[in-house]
């Protein structure tokens, strides 16, 4: 079952100068590889005149390595994106992409200096990055008698559930959105509260997240 975890709440940017080189770190939310690559492309376009736009991303929960990517973009191999990725993997934040843009200032930093500069830029951005909790959700269709509507409404807050659609005909029907990890408990609670009279069906949908 998908877990809840922290993700970037917004695009975040920090900048620092190291031995006359300008380093700009931009961090964004990347819930898919396609969105990570689109984010990278947008930053590269914004700083098209930079010497390097190095990047790394982690799609999935914090520390997951199933969907990762990185590029040194012309810097010496292993001096930029690998240190950036290492920082991301240990950040406690998932679905995250970082691009570090460098404008060369004329002073060579050496491989060790580059590792410190690129990893340090990501660490600096992470230290102030606004985050939010990613909550995988499910949709549940509920059909019940009008007399049970109050019972349903009373259950919603305890399971972080909300009504996204409702329709009133012979019976009352509701589409409920709630955290995926609350689905089974909510279903059981509603079934018990209505003495098995509510009809419940998980709505088919692609995975959603709040």
CSV table of N, CA and C in Angstrom, one decimal, residues 85-185:
chain,number,residue,atom,x,y,z
A,85,UNK,N,22.2,13.7,-6.1
A,85,UNK,CA,21.3,12.6,-5.9
A,85,UNK,C,21.4,12.0,-4.5
A,86,UNK,N,22.7,11.8,-4.0
A,86,UNK,CA,22.9,11.3,-2.7
A,86,UNK,C,22.2,12.1,-1.6
A,87,UNK,N,22.3,13.5,-1.7
A,87,UNK,CA,21.6,14.3,-0.8
A,87,UNK,C,20.1,14.2,-0.9
A,88,UNK,N,19.5,14.1,-2.1
A,88,UNK,CA,18.1,13.9,-2.3
A,88,UNK,C,17.6,12.6,-1.6
A,89,UNK,N,18.4,11.5,-1.8
A,89,UNK,CA,18.0,10.2,-1.3
A,89,UNK,C,17.9,10.2,0.2
A,90,UNK,N,18.7,11.0,0.8
A,90,UNK,CA,18.8,11.1,2.3
A,90,UNK,C,18.0,12.3,2.9
A,91,UNK,N,17.2,12.9,2.1
A,91,UNK,CA,16.6,14.2,2.5
A,91,UNK,C,15.3,14.0,3.3
A,92,UNK,N,14.7,12.8,3.2
A,92,UNK,CA,13.4,12.5,3.8
A,92,UNK,C,12.2,13.1,3.0
A,93,UNK,N,12.5,13.6,1.8
A,93,UNK,CA,11.5,14.1,0.9
A,93,UNK,C,11.4,13.3,-0.4
A,94,UNK,N,10.2,13.0,-0.8
A,94,UNK,CA,10.1,12.2,-2.0
A,94,UNK,C,9.6,13.0,-3.2
A,95,UNK,N,9.5,12.4,-4.4
A,95,UNK,CA,9.0,13.1,-5.6
A,95,UNK,C,9.6,14.4,-5.8
A,96,UNK,N,11.0,14.4,-5.8
A,96,UNK,CA,11.7,15.6,-5.8
A,96,UNK,C,12.7,15.7,-6.9
A,97,UNK,N,12.9,16.9,-7.5
A,97,UNK,CA,13.9,17.1,-8.5
A,97,UNK,C,14.7,18.3,-8.2
A,98,UNK,N,16.0,18.3,-8.4
A,98,UNK,CA,16.9,19.4,-8.2
A,98,UNK,C,17.7,19.7,-9.4
A,99,UNK,N,17.8,21.0,-9.7
A,99,UNK,CA,18.7,21.4,-10.8
A,99,UNK,C,19.6,22.5,-10.2
A,100,UNK,N,20.9,22.2,-10.4
A,100,UNK,CA,21.9,23.2,-9.9
A,100,UNK,C,22.5,23.9,-11.1
A,101,UNK,N,22.3,25.1,-11.3
A,101,UNK,CA,22.8,25.9,-12.4
A,101,UNK,C,24.1,26.6,-12.0
A,102,UNK,N,25.1,26.5,-12.9
A,102,UNK,CA,26.4,27.1,-12.6
A,102,UNK,C,26.8,28.1,-13.7
A,103,UNK,N,27.1,29.3,-13.2
A,103,UNK,CA,27.8,30.3,-14.1
A,103,UNK,C,29.2,30.3,-13.7
A,104,UNK,N,30.1,29.9,-14.5
A,104,UNK,CA,31.6,29.8,-14.2
A,104,UNK,C,32.2,31.1,-14.0
A,105,UNK,N,32.9,31.2,-12.9
A,105,UNK,CA,33.5,32.5,-12.5
A,105,UNK,C,35.0,32.7,-12.8
A,106,UNK,N,35.6,31.7,-13.5
A,106,UNK,CA,37.0,31.8,-13.9
A,106,UNK,C,37.9,31.1,-12.9
A,107,UNK,N,37.5,30.6,-11.8
A,107,UNK,CA,38.4,29.9,-10.9
A,107,UNK,C,38.0,28.4,-10.8
A,108,UNK,N,38.9,27.5,-11.1
A,108,UNK,CA,38.6,26.1,-11.1
A,108,UNK,C,38.5,25.7,-9.6
A,109,UNK,N,37.5,24.8,-9.4
A,109,UNK,CA,37.2,24.4,-8.0
A,109,UNK,C,37.8,23.0,-7.8
A,110,UNK,N,38.1,22.2,-8.8
A,110,UNK,CA,38.6,20.9,-8.6
A,110,UNK,C,37.4,20.0,-8.3
A,111,UNK,N,37.6,18.7,-8.5
A,111,UNK,CA,36.5,17.7,-8.3
A,111,UNK,C,36.0,17.8,-6.9
A,112,UNK,N,36.8,17.9,-5.9
A,112,UNK,CA,36.4,17.9,-4.5
A,112,UNK,C,35.6,19.2,-4.2
A,113,UNK,N,36.0,20.3,-4.8
A,113,UNK,CA,35.3,21.6,-4.6
A,113,UNK,C,33.9,21.5,-5.3
A,114,UNK,N,33.9,20.9,-6.5
A,114,UNK,CA,32.6,20.8,-7.2
A,114,UNK,C,31.6,19.9,-6.4
A,115,UNK,N,32.1,18.8,-5.9
A,115,UNK,CA,31.3,17.9,-5.1
A,115,UNK,C,30.6,18.7,-3.9
A,116,UNK,N,31.5,19.5,-3.2
A,116,UNK,CA,31.0,20.3,-2.1
A,116,UNK,C,30.0,21.3,-2.5
A,117,UNK,N,30.3,21.9,-3.7
A,117,UNK,CA,29.4,23.0,-4.2
A,117,UNK,C,28.1,22.5,-4.6
A,118,UNK,N,28.0,21.4,-5.4
A,118,UNK,CA,26.8,20.9,-5.9
A,118,UNK,C,25.9,20.3,-4.8
A,119,UNK,N,26.6,19.5,-3.9
A,119,UNK,CA,25.8,18.8,-2.8
A,119,UNK,C,25.4,19.9,-1.8
A,120,UNK,N,26.3,20.9,-1.6
A,120,UNK,CA,26.0,21.9,-0.6
A,120,UNK,C,24.8,22.8,-1.1
A,121,UNK,N,24.7,23.0,-2.4
A,121,UNK,CA,23.6,23.8,-3.0
A,121,UNK,C,22.3,23.1,-2.7
A,122,UNK,N,22.2,21.8,-2.9
A,122,UNK,CA,21.0,21.1,-2.7
A,122,UNK,C,20.7,21.1,-1.2
A,123,UNK,N,21.7,20.9,-0.3
A,123,UNK,CA,21.5,20.9,1.1
A,123,UNK,C,20.9,22.2,1.6
A,124,UNK,N,21.5,23.3,1.0
A,124,UNK,CA,21.1,24.7,1.4
A,124,UNK,C,19.6,24.9,1.0
A,125,UNK,N,19.2,24.4,-0.2
A,125,UNK,CA,17.8,24.6,-0.6
A,125,UNK,C,16.9,23.7,0.3
A,126,UNK,N,17.3,22.5,0.6
A,126,UNK,CA,16.5,21.6,1.4
A,126,UNK,C,16.3,22.2,2.8
A,127,UNK,N,17.3,22.9,3.3
A,127,UNK,CA,17.2,23.4,4.7
A,127,UNK,C,16.0,24.4,4.9
A,128,UNK,N,15.5,25.0,3.8
A,128,UNK,CA,14.4,26.0,3.9
A,128,UNK,C,13.2,25.6,3.0
A,129,UNK,N,13.3,24.4,2.4
A,129,UNK,CA,12.3,24.0,1.5
A,129,UNK,C,10.9,23.8,2.1
A,130,UNK,N,9.9,24.5,1.7
A,130,UNK,CA,8.5,24.2,2.2
A,130,UNK,C,8.1,22.8,1.7
A,131,UNK,N,7.5,22.0,2.6
A,131,UNK,CA,7.0,20.7,2.2
A,131,UNK,C,5.6,20.5,2.6
A,132,UNK,N,5.0,19.5,2.0
A,132,UNK,CA,3.6,19.1,2.4
A,132,UNK,C,3.6,17.6,2.4
A,133,UNK,N,2.5,17.1,3.0
A,133,UNK,CA,2.4,15.6,3.0
A,133,UNK,C,1.6,15.1,1.8
A,134,UNK,N,2.2,14.2,1.1
A,134,UNK,CA,1.6,13.6,0.0
A,134,UNK,C,0.7,12.4,0.5
A,135,UNK,N,-0.6,12.5,0.2
A,135,UNK,CA,-1.5,11.5,0.8
A,135,UNK,C,-2.2,10.8,-0.3
A,136,UNK,N,-1.8,9.5,-0.6
A,136,UNK,CA,-2.5,8.7,-1.7
A,136,UNK,C,-3.9,8.5,-1.2
A,137,UNK,N,-4.9,8.7,-2.1
A,137,UNK,CA,-6.3,8.7,-1.8
A,137,UNK,C,-7.0,7.6,-2.6
A,138,UNK,N,-8.2,7.3,-2.1
A,138,UNK,CA,-9.1,6.4,-2.8
A,138,UNK,C,-10.5,7.1,-2.9
A,139,UNK,N,-11.3,6.6,-3.9
A,139,UNK,CA,-12.6,7.1,-4.0
A,139,UNK,C,-13.6,5.9,-3.7
A,140,UNK,N,-14.6,6.2,-2.9
A,140,UNK,CA,-15.5,5.2,-2.5
A,140,UNK,C,-16.9,5.6,-2.8
A,141,UNK,N,-17.7,4.8,-3.5
A,141,UNK,CA,-19.1,5.1,-3.8
A,141,UNK,C,-20.0,4.5,-2.8
A,142,UNK,N,-20.9,5.3,-2.2
A,142,UNK,CA,-21.7,4.9,-1.1
A,142,UNK,C,-23.2,5.1,-1.5
A,143,UNK,N,-24.0,4.1,-1.3
A,143,UNK,CA,-25.4,4.2,-1.6
A,143,UNK,C,-26.1,3.8,-0.3
A,144,UNK,N,-27.0,4.7,0.3
A,144,UNK,CA,-27.6,4.4,1.5
A,144,UNK,C,-28.9,5.1,1.7
A,145,UNK,N,-29.7,4.7,2.7
A,145,UNK,CA,-31.0,5.3,3.0
A,145,UNK,C,-30.8,6.7,3.5
A,146,UNK,N,-31.8,7.5,3.3
A,146,UNK,CA,-31.7,8.9,3.8
A,146,UNK,C,-31.5,9.0,5.3
A,147,UNK,N,-32.1,8.0,6.0
A,147,UNK,CA,-32.0,8.0,7.5
A,147,UNK,C,-30.5,7.8,8.0
A,148,UNK,N,-29.6,7.3,7.1
A,148,UNK,CA,-28.3,7.0,7.4
A,148,UNK,C,-27.3,8.1,7.1
A,149,UNK,N,-27.8,9.2,6.5
A,149,UNK,CA,-26.9,10.3,6.0
A,149,UNK,C,-26.2,10.9,7.2
A,150,UNK,N,-26.8,11.1,8.3
A,150,UNK,CA,-26.2,11.7,9.5
A,150,UNK,C,-25.1,10.8,10.0
A,151,UNK,N,-25.3,9.5,10.0
A,151,UNK,CA,-24.3,8.6,10.4
A,151,UNK,C,-23.1,8.7,9.6
A,152,UNK,N,-23.3,8.8,8.3
A,152,UNK,CA,-22.2,8.9,7.3
A,152,UNK,C,-21.4,10.2,7.6
A,153,UNK,N,-22.1,11.3,7.8
A,153,UNK,CA,-21.4,12.6,8.0
A,153,UNK,C,-20.6,12.7,9.3
A,154,UNK,N,-21.1,11.9,10.3
A,154,UNK,CA,-20.4,11.9,11.6
A,154,UNK,C,-19.1,11.1,11.5
A,155,UNK,N,-19.1,10.2,10.6
A,155,UNK,CA,-17.9,9.3,10.4
A,155,UNK,C,-16.7,10.0,9.7
A,156,UNK,N,-17.1,10.9,8.8
A,156,UNK,CA,-16.1,11.5,7.8
A,156,UNK,C,-14.9,12.1,8.5
A,157,UNK,N,-15.0,13.0,9.5
A,157,UNK,CA,-13.8,13.6,10.1
A,157,UNK,C,-12.8,12.6,10.7
A,158,UNK,N,-13.3,11.6,11.3
A,158,UNK,CA,-12.4,10.6,12.0
A,158,UNK,C,-11.5,9.9,11.0
A,159,UNK,N,-11.9,9.8,9.7
A,159,UNK,CA,-11.2,9.1,8.7
A,159,UNK,C,-10.6,10.0,7.6
A,160,UNK,N,-10.6,11.3,7.9
A,160,UNK,CA,-10.1,12.4,7.0
A,160,UNK,C,-10.8,12.3,5.6
A,161,UNK,N,-12.0,11.9,5.6
A,161,UNK,CA,-12.8,11.7,4.4
A,161,UNK,C,-13.6,12.9,4.1
A,162,UNK,N,-13.9,13.1,2.8
A,162,UNK,CA,-14.8,14.2,2.4
A,162,UNK,C,-15.7,13.8,1.2
A,163,UNK,N,-16.8,14.5,1.1
A,163,UNK,CA,-17.7,14.2,0.0
A,163,UNK,C,-17.3,15.0,-1.2
A,164,UNK,N,-17.1,14.3,-2.3
A,164,UNK,CA,-16.8,15.1,-3.6
A,164,UNK,C,-17.9,15.1,-4.5
A,165,UNK,N,-18.9,14.2,-4.4
A,165,UNK,CA,-20.1,14.2,-5.3
A,165,UNK,C,-21.2,13.6,-4.4
A,166,UNK,N,-22.4,14.1,-4.7
A,166,UNK,CA,-23.6,13.6,-4.0
A,166,UNK,C,-24.8,13.7,-5.0
A,167,UNK,N,-25.7,12.7,-4.8
A,167,UNK,CA,-26.9,12.7,-5.7
A,167,UNK,C,-28.0,12.1,-4.8
A,168,UNK,N,-29.2,12.7,-5.0
A,168,UNK,CA,-30.3,12.3,-4.2
A,168,UNK,C,-31.5,11.8,-5.1
A,169,UNK,N,-31.7,10.5,-5.0
A,169,UNK,CA,-32.8,9.9,-5.8
A,169,UNK,C,-33.7,9.1,-4.8
A,170,UNK,N,-34.0,7.9,-5.2
A,170,UNK,CA,-34.7,7.0,-4.3
A,170,UNK,C,-33.9,6.8,-3.0
A,171,UNK,N,-32.6,6.6,-3.2
A,171,UNK,CA,-31.6,6.6,-2.1
A,171,UNK,C,-30.7,7.7,-2.2
A,172,UNK,N,-29.8,7.9,-1.2
A,172,UNK,CA,-28.8,9.0,-1.3
A,172,UNK,C,-27.5,8.3,-1.7
A,173,UNK,N,-26.8,8.9,-2.7
A,173,UNK,CA,-25.5,8.3,-3.1
A,173,UNK,C,-24.4,9.4,-3.0
A,174,UNK,N,-23.3,8.9,-2.6
A,174,UNK,CA,-22.2,9.8,-2.3
A,174,UNK,C,-20.9,9.2,-2.9
A,175,UNK,N,-20.0,10.1,-3.4
A,175,UNK,CA,-18.7,9.7,-3.7
A,175,UNK,C,-17.7,10.3,-2.7
A,176,UNK,N,-17.0,9.5,-2.0
A,176,UNK,CA,-16.2,9.9,-0.8
A,176,UNK,C,-14.7,9.8,-1.2
A,177,UNK,N,-14.0,10.8,-1.0
A,177,UNK,CA,-12.5,10.7,-1.1
A,177,UNK,C,-11.9,10.7,0.2
A,178,UNK,N,-10.9,9.7,0.4
A,178,UNK,CA,-10.2,9.6,1.7
A,178,UNK,C,-8.9,9.0,1.5
A,179,UNK,N,-8.0,9.2,2.5
A,179,UNK,CA,-6.7,8.6,2.4
A,179,UNK,C,-6.8,7.1,2.2
A,180,UNK,N,-5.9,6.6,1.3
A,180,UNK,CA,-5.9,5.1,1.0
A,180,UNK,C,-5.8,4.3,2.2
A,181,UNK,N,-4.9,4.7,3.2
A,181,UNK,CA,-4.7,3.9,4.3
A,181,UNK,C,-5.9,3.9,5.3
A,182,UNK,N,-6.9,4.7,5.1
A,182,UNK,CA,-8.1,4.8,5.9
A,182,UNK,C,-9.3,4.0,5.3
A,183,UNK,N,-9.1,3.6,4.1
A,183,UNK,CA,-10.2,3.0,3.3
A,183,UNK,C,-10.9,1.8,4.0
A,184,UNK,N,-10.1,0.8,4.4
A,184,UNK,CA,-10.7,-0.4,5.0
A,184,UNK,C,-11.4,-0.1,6.3
A,185,UNK,N,-10.7,0.8,7.1
A,185,UNK,CA,-11.3,1.1,8.4
A,185,UNK,C,-12.6,1.9,8.3
